[in-house]
PDB file of C-alpha atoms and ligand atoms in Angstrom:
ATOM      1  CA  UNK A   1      25.718  -7.346 -11.636  1.00  0.00           C
ATOM      2  CA  UNK A   2      26.840  -3.803 -11.152  1.00  0.00           C
ATOM      3  CA  UNK A   3      28.711  -3.288  -7.824  1.00  0.00           C
ATOM      4  CA  UNK A   4      26.853  -1.347  -5.236  1.00  0.00           C
ATOM      5  CA  UNK A   5      29.657   1.331  -4.710  1.00  0.00           C
ATOM      6  CA  UNK A   6      29.391   2.040  -8.475  1.00  0.00           C
ATOM      7  CA  UNK A   7      25.504   2.566  -8.135  1.00  0.00           C
ATOM      8  CA  UNK A   8      25.948   4.824  -5.097  1.00  0.00           C
ATOM      9  CA  UNK A   9      28.479   7.087  -6.848  1.00  0.00           C
ATOM     10  CA  UNK A  10      26.345   7.331  -9.901  1.00  0.00           C
ATOM     11  CA  UNK A  11      23.304   8.332  -7.706  1.00  0.00           C
ATOM     12  CA  UNK A  12      25.411  10.920  -6.207  1.00  0.00           C
ATOM     13  CA  UNK A  13      25.802  12.568  -9.630  1.00  0.00           C
ATOM     14  CA  UNK A  14      21.974  12.772 -10.056  1.00  0.00           C
ATOM     15  CA  UNK A  15      21.413  16.332  -8.770  1.00  0.00           C
ATOM     16  CA  UNK A  16      24.111  17.711 -10.909  1.00  0.00           C
ATOM     17  CA  UNK A  17      23.464  15.932 -14.066  1.00  0.00           C
ATOM     18  CA  UNK A  18      19.732  15.353 -14.271  1.00  0.00           C
ATOM     19  CA  UNK A  19      17.352  18.328 -14.583  1.00  0.00           C
ATOM     20  CA  UNK A  20      15.044  19.334 -11.653  1.00  0.00           C
ATOM     21  CA  UNK A  21      11.209  18.644 -11.621  1.00  0.00           C
ATOM     22  CA  UNK A  22      11.623  14.815 -12.783  1.00  0.00           C
ATOM     23  CA  UNK A  23       8.318  12.931 -12.751  1.00  0.00           C
ATOM     24  CA  UNK A  24       8.114   9.242 -11.967  1.00  0.00           C
ATOM     25  CA  UNK A  25       5.480   6.581 -11.584  1.00  0.00           C
ATOM     26  CA  UNK A  26       6.368   3.703  -9.393  1.00  0.00           C
ATOM     27  CA  UNK A  27       4.034   0.651  -9.548  1.00  0.00           C
ATOM     28  CA  UNK A  28       4.442  -1.801  -6.590  1.00  0.00           C
ATOM     29  CA  UNK A  29       6.151   0.772  -4.272  1.00  0.00           C
ATOM     30  CA  UNK A  30       4.629  -0.013  -0.913  1.00  0.00           C
ATOM     31  CA  UNK A  31       7.486  -2.638  -0.151  1.00  0.00           C
ATOM     32  CA  UNK A  32      10.558  -4.075  -1.367  1.00  0.00           C
ATOM     33  CA  UNK A  33      12.441  -3.046  -4.639  1.00  0.00           C
ATOM     34  CA  UNK A  34       9.801  -0.384  -5.639  1.00  0.00           C
ATOM     35  CA  UNK A  35      10.036   1.361  -2.080  1.00  0.00           C
ATOM     36  CA  UNK A  36      13.682   1.249  -2.095  1.00  0.00           C
ATOM     37  CA  UNK A  37      13.880   2.615  -5.387  1.00  0.00           C
ATOM     38  CA  UNK A  38      11.325   5.372  -4.951  1.00  0.00           C
ATOM     39  CA  UNK A  39      13.291   6.404  -1.855  1.00  0.00           C
ATOM     40  CA  UNK A  40      16.490   6.720  -3.624  1.00  0.00           C
ATOM     41  CA  UNK A  41      14.732   8.814  -6.368  1.00  0.00           C
ATOM     42  CA  UNK A  42      13.241  11.077  -3.563  1.00  0.00           C
ATOM     43  CA  UNK A  43      16.685  11.307  -2.088  1.00  0.00           C
ATOM     44  CA  UNK A  44      18.805  12.372  -4.986  1.00  0.00           C
ATOM     45  CA  UNK A  45      16.454  14.335  -7.445  1.00  0.00           C
ATOM     46  CA  UNK A  46      15.765  18.015  -7.308  1.00  0.00           C
ATOM     47  CA  UNK A  47      11.926  18.892  -6.661  1.00  0.00           C
ATOM     48  CA  UNK A  48      10.767  15.419  -7.891  1.00  0.00           C
ATOM     49  CA  UNK A  49       7.155  14.438  -8.071  1.00  0.00           C
ATOM     50  CA  UNK A  50       6.423  10.685  -7.746  1.00  0.00           C
ATOM     51  CA  UNK A  51       3.164   8.772  -7.920  1.00  0.00           C
ATOM     52  CA  UNK A  52       3.342   5.442  -6.355  1.00  0.00           C
ATOM     53  CA  UNK A  53       0.993   2.445  -6.424  1.00  0.00           C
ATOM     54  CA  UNK A  54       0.212  -0.416  -4.189  1.00  0.00           C
ATOM     55  CA  UNK A  55      -2.748  -1.828  -2.283  1.00  0.00           C
ATOM     56  CA  UNK A  56      -1.725  -1.014   1.305  1.00  0.00           C
ATOM     57  CA  UNK A  57      -2.996   2.407   2.620  1.00  0.00           C
ATOM     58  CA  UNK A  58      -0.917   2.228   5.591  1.00  0.00           C
ATOM     59  CA  UNK A  59       2.391   1.524   3.958  1.00  0.00           C
ATOM     60  CA  UNK A  60       1.370   4.318   1.324  1.00  0.00           C
ATOM     61  CA  UNK A  61       1.030   6.803   4.204  1.00  0.00           C
ATOM     62  CA  UNK A  62       4.078   5.839   5.839  1.00  0.00           C
ATOM     63  CA  UNK A  63       6.226   5.945   2.644  1.00  0.00           C
ATOM     64  CA  UNK A  64       4.916   9.407   1.608  1.00  0.00           C
ATOM     65  CA  UNK A  65       5.842  10.629   5.083  1.00  0.00           C
ATOM     66  CA  UNK A  66       9.362   8.866   4.892  1.00  0.00           C
ATOM     67  CA  UNK A  67       9.813  10.388   1.202  1.00  0.00           C
ATOM     68  CA  UNK A  68       8.904  13.954   2.426  1.00  0.00           C
ATOM     69  CA  UNK A  69      11.539  13.460   5.226  1.00  0.00           C
ATOM     70  CA  UNK A  70      14.193  12.608   2.548  1.00  0.00           C
ATOM     71  CA  UNK A  71      13.335  15.446   0.344  1.00  0.00           C
ATOM     72  CA  UNK A  72      10.647  18.155   1.560  1.00  0.00           C
ATOM     73  CA  UNK A  73      10.949  19.728  -1.859  1.00  0.00           C
ATOM     74  CA  UNK A  74       9.519  16.602  -3.531  1.00  0.00           C
ATOM     75  CA  UNK A  75       5.776  15.546  -3.990  1.00  0.00           C
ATOM     76  CA  UNK A  76       4.879  12.022  -3.362  1.00  0.00           C
ATOM     77  CA  UNK A  77       1.367  10.929  -4.082  1.00  0.00           C
ATOM     78  CA  UNK A  78       0.196   7.423  -3.174  1.00  0.00           C
ATOM     79  CA  UNK A  79      -2.353   5.867  -5.419  1.00  0.00           C
ATOM     80  CA  UNK A  80      -4.130   2.857  -3.875  1.00  0.00           C
ATOM     81  CA  UNK A  81      -5.042   0.390  -6.610  1.00  0.00           C
ATOM     82  CA  UNK A  82      -5.233  -3.514  -7.517  1.00  0.00           C
ATOM     83  CA  UNK A  83      -3.178  -3.239 -10.775  1.00  0.00           C
ATOM     84  CA  UNK A  84      -3.714  -7.007 -11.546  1.00  0.00           C
ATOM     85  CA  UNK A  85      -6.851  -5.701 -13.035  1.00  0.00           C
ATOM     86  CA  UNK A  86      -6.533  -4.145 -16.534  1.00  0.00           C
ATOM     87  CA  UNK A  87      -9.565  -2.000 -16.175  1.00  0.00           C
ATOM     88  CA  UNK A  88      -8.039  -0.503 -12.759  1.00  0.00           C
ATOM     89  CA  UNK A  89      -4.635   0.110 -14.720  1.00  0.00           C
ATOM     90  CA  UNK A  90      -6.470   2.203 -17.242  1.00  0.00           C
ATOM     91  CA  UNK A  91      -8.349   4.175 -14.709  1.00  0.00           C
ATOM     92  CA  UNK A  92      -5.170   4.866 -12.789  1.00  0.00           C
ATOM     93  CA  UNK A  93      -3.237   6.043 -16.187  1.00  0.00           C
ATOM     94  CA  UNK A  94      -6.217   8.141 -16.991  1.00  0.00           C
ATOM     95  CA  UNK A  95      -6.112  10.021 -13.731  1.00  0.00           C
ATOM     96  CA  UNK A  96      -2.333  10.666 -14.093  1.00  0.00           C
ATOM     97  CA  UNK A  97      -2.614  11.634 -17.727  1.00  0.00           C
ATOM     98  CA  UNK A  98      -5.218  14.374 -16.614  1.00  0.00           C
ATOM     99  CA  UNK A  99      -2.442  15.952 -14.318  1.00  0.00           C
ATOM    100  CA  UNK A 100       0.762  15.499 -16.027  1.00  0.00           C
ATOM    101  CA  UNK A 101       2.045  16.438 -19.673  1.00  0.00           C
ATOM    102  CA  UNK A 102       5.113  13.990 -19.341  1.00  0.00           C
ATOM    103  CA  UNK A 103       6.718  11.236 -17.347  1.00  0.00           C
ATOM    104  CA  UNK A 104      10.498  10.591 -17.048  1.00  0.00           C
ATOM    105  CA  UNK A 105      10.507   7.255 -15.441  1.00  0.00           C
ATOM    106  CA  UNK A 106       8.049   4.396 -15.313  1.00  0.00           C
ATOM    107  CA  UNK A 107       9.184   1.775 -12.574  1.00  0.00           C
ATOM    108  CA  UNK A 108       7.266  -1.339 -12.746  1.00  0.00           C
ATOM    109  CA  UNK A 109       7.785  -3.931  -9.931  1.00  0.00           C
ATOM    110  CA  UNK A 110       4.541  -5.158  -8.583  1.00  0.00           C
ATOM    111  CA  UNK A 111       4.694  -8.812  -8.098  1.00  0.00           C
ATOM    112  CA  UNK A 112       3.797 -11.928  -5.993  1.00  0.00           C
ATOM    113  CA  UNK A 113       5.608 -15.224  -5.017  1.00  0.00           C
ATOM    114  CA  UNK A 114       5.740 -17.457  -8.079  1.00  0.00           C
ATOM    115  CA  UNK A 115       3.711 -20.033  -6.341  1.00  0.00           C
ATOM    116  CA  UNK A 116       0.507 -18.090  -6.377  1.00  0.00           C
ATOM    117  CA  UNK A 117      -1.952 -19.813  -8.861  1.00  0.00           C
ATOM    118  CA  UNK A 118      -5.034 -17.423  -8.316  1.00  0.00           C
ATOM    119  CA  UNK A 119      -6.956 -16.082 -11.171  1.00  0.00           C
ATOM    120  CA  UNK A 120      -8.139 -12.411 -11.483  1.00  0.00           C
ATOM    121  CA  UNK A 121     -11.924 -11.400 -11.994  1.00  0.00           C
ATOM    122  CA  UNK A 122     -10.762 -10.622 -15.526  1.00  0.00           C
ATOM    123  CA  UNK A 123      -9.813 -14.418 -15.818  1.00  0.00           C
ATOM    124  CA  UNK A 124      -6.188 -13.817 -16.175  1.00  0.00           C
ATOM    125  CA  UNK A 125      -3.523 -15.865 -14.082  1.00  0.00           C
ATOM    126  CA  UNK A 126      -2.823 -13.282 -11.203  1.00  0.00           C
ATOM    127  CA  UNK A 127       0.870 -13.552 -11.419  1.00  0.00           C
ATOM    128  CA  UNK A 128       0.876 -13.123 -15.223  1.00  0.00           C
ATOM    129  CA  UNK A 129      -1.346 -10.293 -14.852  1.00  0.00           C
ATOM    130  CA  UNK A 130       0.971  -8.414 -12.727  1.00  0.00           C
ATOM    131  CA  UNK A 131       4.417  -9.097 -14.318  1.00  0.00           C
ATOM    132  CA  UNK A 132       3.198  -9.133 -17.912  1.00  0.00           C
ATOM    133  CA  UNK A 133      -0.349  -7.757 -18.777  1.00  0.00           C
ATOM    134  CA  UNK A 134      -0.381  -4.897 -16.513  1.00  0.00           C
ATOM    135  CA  UNK A 135       3.067  -3.673 -17.174  1.00  0.00           C
ATOM    136  CA  UNK A 136       2.611  -3.699 -20.743  1.00  0.00           C
ATOM    137  CA  UNK A 137      -0.693  -1.783 -20.391  1.00  0.00           C
ATOM    138  CA  UNK A 138       1.116   0.764 -18.157  1.00  0.00           C
ATOM    139  CA  UNK A 139       3.722   1.110 -20.634  1.00  0.00           C
ATOM    140  CA  UNK A 140       1.391   1.542 -23.732  1.00  0.00           C
ATOM    141  CA  UNK A 141      -0.975   3.870 -21.851  1.00  0.00           C
ATOM    142  CA  UNK A 142       1.983   6.093 -20.778  1.00  0.00           C
ATOM    143  CA  UNK A 143       3.980   6.232 -24.036  1.00  0.00           C
ATOM    144  CA  UNK A 144       2.235   9.350 -24.983  1.00  0.00           C
ATOM    145  CA  UNK A 145       3.697  10.941 -21.919  1.00  0.00           C
ATOM    146  CA  UNK A 146       6.999   9.267 -21.882  1.00  0.00           C
ATOM    147  CA  UNK A 147       7.985  10.207 -25.541  1.00  0.00           C
ATOM    148  CA  UNK A 148       7.788  13.939 -25.043  1.00  0.00           C
ATOM    149  CA  UNK A 149       9.589  13.895 -21.664  1.00  0.00           C
ATOM    150  CA  UNK A 150      12.569  16.258 -21.467  1.00  0.00           C
ATOM    151  CA  UNK A 151      15.933  14.501 -20.884  1.00  0.00           C
ATOM    152  CA  UNK A 152      15.242  11.221 -19.032  1.00  0.00           C
ATOM    153  CA  UNK A 153      12.938   8.795 -20.548  1.00  0.00           C
ATOM    154  CA  UNK A 154      12.909   5.232 -19.030  1.00  0.00           C
ATOM    155  CA  UNK A 155      10.589   2.230 -18.700  1.00  0.00           C
ATOM    156  CA  UNK A 156      12.077  -0.173 -16.018  1.00  0.00           C
ATOM    157  CA  UNK A 157      10.556  -3.550 -15.399  1.00  0.00           C
ATOM    158  CA  UNK A 158      11.861  -5.672 -12.423  1.00  0.00           C
ATOM    159  CA  UNK A 159      11.109  -9.283 -12.571  1.00  0.00           C
ATOM    160  CA  UNK A 160      14.174 -11.451 -11.970  1.00  0.00           C
ATOM    161  CA  UNK A 161      16.569 -10.602  -9.215  1.00  0.00           C
ATOM    162  CA  UNK A 162      19.668  -8.738 -10.863  1.00  0.00           C
ATOM    163  CA  UNK A 163      17.944  -8.457 -14.217  1.00  0.00           C
TER     164      UNK A 163
HETATM  165  N1  NAP B   1      13.321  -9.519  -4.099  1.00  0.00           N
HETATM  166  C1  NAP B   1      13.830 -10.543  -4.813  1.00  0.00           C
HETATM  167  O1  NAP B   1      14.891 -11.119  -4.423  1.00  0.00           O
HETATM  168  C2  NAP B   1      13.165 -10.934  -6.116  1.00  0.00           C
HETATM  169  C3  NAP B   1      13.810 -11.994  -7.023  1.00  0.00           C
HETATM  170  C4  NAP B   1      13.220 -12.296  -8.065  1.00  0.00           C
HETATM  171  C5  NAP B   1      12.050 -11.721  -8.545  1.00  0.00           C
HETATM  172  N2  NAP B   1      11.646 -10.729  -7.857  1.00  0.00           N
HETATM  173  C6  NAP B   1      10.395 -10.307  -8.471  1.00  0.00           C
HETATM  174  O2  NAP B   1      10.775  -8.799  -8.413  1.00  0.00           O
HETATM  175  C7  NAP B   1       9.446  -7.755  -8.188  1.00  0.00           C
HETATM  176  C8  NAP B   1       9.456  -7.031  -6.991  1.00  0.00           C
HETATM  177  O3  NAP B   1      10.032  -7.823  -5.837  1.00  0.00           O
HETATM  178  P1  NAP B   1       9.903  -7.289  -4.275  1.00  0.00           P
HETATM  179  O4  NAP B   1      10.836  -7.977  -3.557  1.00  0.00           O
HETATM  180  O5  NAP B   1      10.039  -5.760  -4.488  1.00  0.00           O
HETATM  181  O6  NAP B   1       8.426  -7.690  -3.982  1.00  0.00           O
HETATM  182  P2  NAP B   1       7.749  -7.248  -2.713  1.00  0.00           P
HETATM  183  O7  NAP B   1       8.286  -6.572  -1.569  1.00  0.00           O
HETATM  184  O8  NAP B   1       6.583  -8.240  -2.470  1.00  0.00           O
HETATM  185  O9  NAP B   1       6.714  -5.944  -3.555  1.00  0.00           O
HETATM  186  C9  NAP B   1       5.719  -6.326  -4.316  1.00  0.00           C
HETATM  187  C10 NAP B   1       5.039  -4.978  -4.510  1.00  0.00           C
HETATM  188  O10 NAP B   1       3.981  -5.235  -5.592  1.00  0.00           O
HETATM  189  C11 NAP B   1       2.781  -4.677  -4.894  1.00  0.00           C
HETATM  190  N3  NAP B   1       1.628  -5.525  -5.475  1.00  0.00           N
HETATM  191  C12 NAP B   1       1.317  -6.778  -5.482  1.00  0.00           C
HETATM  192  N4  NAP B   1       0.503  -7.095  -6.071  1.00  0.00           N
HETATM  193  C13 NAP B   1      -0.253  -5.952  -6.227  1.00  0.00           C
HETATM  194  C14 NAP B   1      -1.633  -5.676  -6.842  1.00  0.00           C
HETATM  195  N5  NAP B   1      -2.611  -6.593  -7.209  1.00  0.00           N
HETATM  196  N6  NAP B   1      -1.808  -4.089  -7.096  1.00  0.00           N
HETATM  197  C15 NAP B   1      -1.040  -3.323  -6.799  1.00  0.00           C
HETATM  198  N7  NAP B   1       0.173  -3.578  -6.395  1.00  0.00           N
HETATM  199  C16 NAP B   1       0.500  -5.000  -5.971  1.00  0.00           C
HETATM  200  C17 NAP B   1       2.893  -4.833  -3.518  1.00  0.00           C
HETATM  201  O11 NAP B   1       2.017  -3.795  -2.790  1.00  0.00           O
HETATM  202  P3  NAP B   1       0.761  -4.181  -1.768  1.00  0.00           P
HETATM  203  O12 NAP B   1       1.450  -5.189  -0.954  1.00  0.00           O
HETATM  204  O13 NAP B   1       0.482  -2.898  -1.332  1.00  0.00           O
HETATM  205  O14 NAP B   1      -0.358  -4.761  -2.758  1.00  0.00           O
HETATM  206  C18 NAP B   1       4.368  -4.234  -3.204  1.00  0.00           C
HETATM  207  O15 NAP B   1       4.450  -2.968  -3.308  1.00  0.00           O
HETATM  208  C19 NAP B   1       8.369  -8.948  -8.062  1.00  0.00           C
HETATM  209  O16 NAP B   1       7.822  -8.981  -9.439  1.00  0.00           O
HETATM  210  C20 NAP B   1       9.057 -10.146  -7.642  1.00  0.00           C
HETATM  211  O17 NAP B   1       8.574 -11.366  -8.125  1.00  0.00           O
HETATM  212  C21 NAP B   1      12.154 -10.160  -6.697  1.00  0.00           C
END
């Protein structure tokens, strides 16, 4: 595992080494790893724009305000969506694609406790839908915007702790 001080000193370099106006999409950022990473993105980047997804409107409103306090020059757009449904993933992607020409970072961390055995209305195992099918759909849908992104182009998927 990378030591935390190394991560922190690397983050300090972001404003001087990465260009301004980075655009990111965080899927599953109303709590946990997604929320923490979104806030580091907001804190260290110059005039960023972030779309962040989850199901809790209250958490979305709170986090948008907290990001604005961290970096008032950024734009933070909460999208309320159940991304376990592939149909919904496609709708969300179309909405973002209508507004953006490029995406620098796609950060995927939506998930559930491993003991959850429910099935979605599309007849997928809910946990597999969230950590596999939905994430691949976001990635393939956004490839046309990730490929032309200037400088940074990353898809990050968080599944196992420290991996
Ligand atoms: N934290 C750890 O130690 C750890 C260890 C091993 C693996 N993981 C995995 O790493 C990932 C992130 O963990 P975490 O600790 O950040 O989890 P978390 O705090 O529970 O966050 C999960 C996020 O996923 C969102 N989400 C869940 N179902 C959703 C749905 N149907 N539609 C849209 N958003 C949905 C939640 O938003 P809403 O609540 O608003 O729906 C929340 O923002 C998960 O896949 C988890 O299984 C974490």
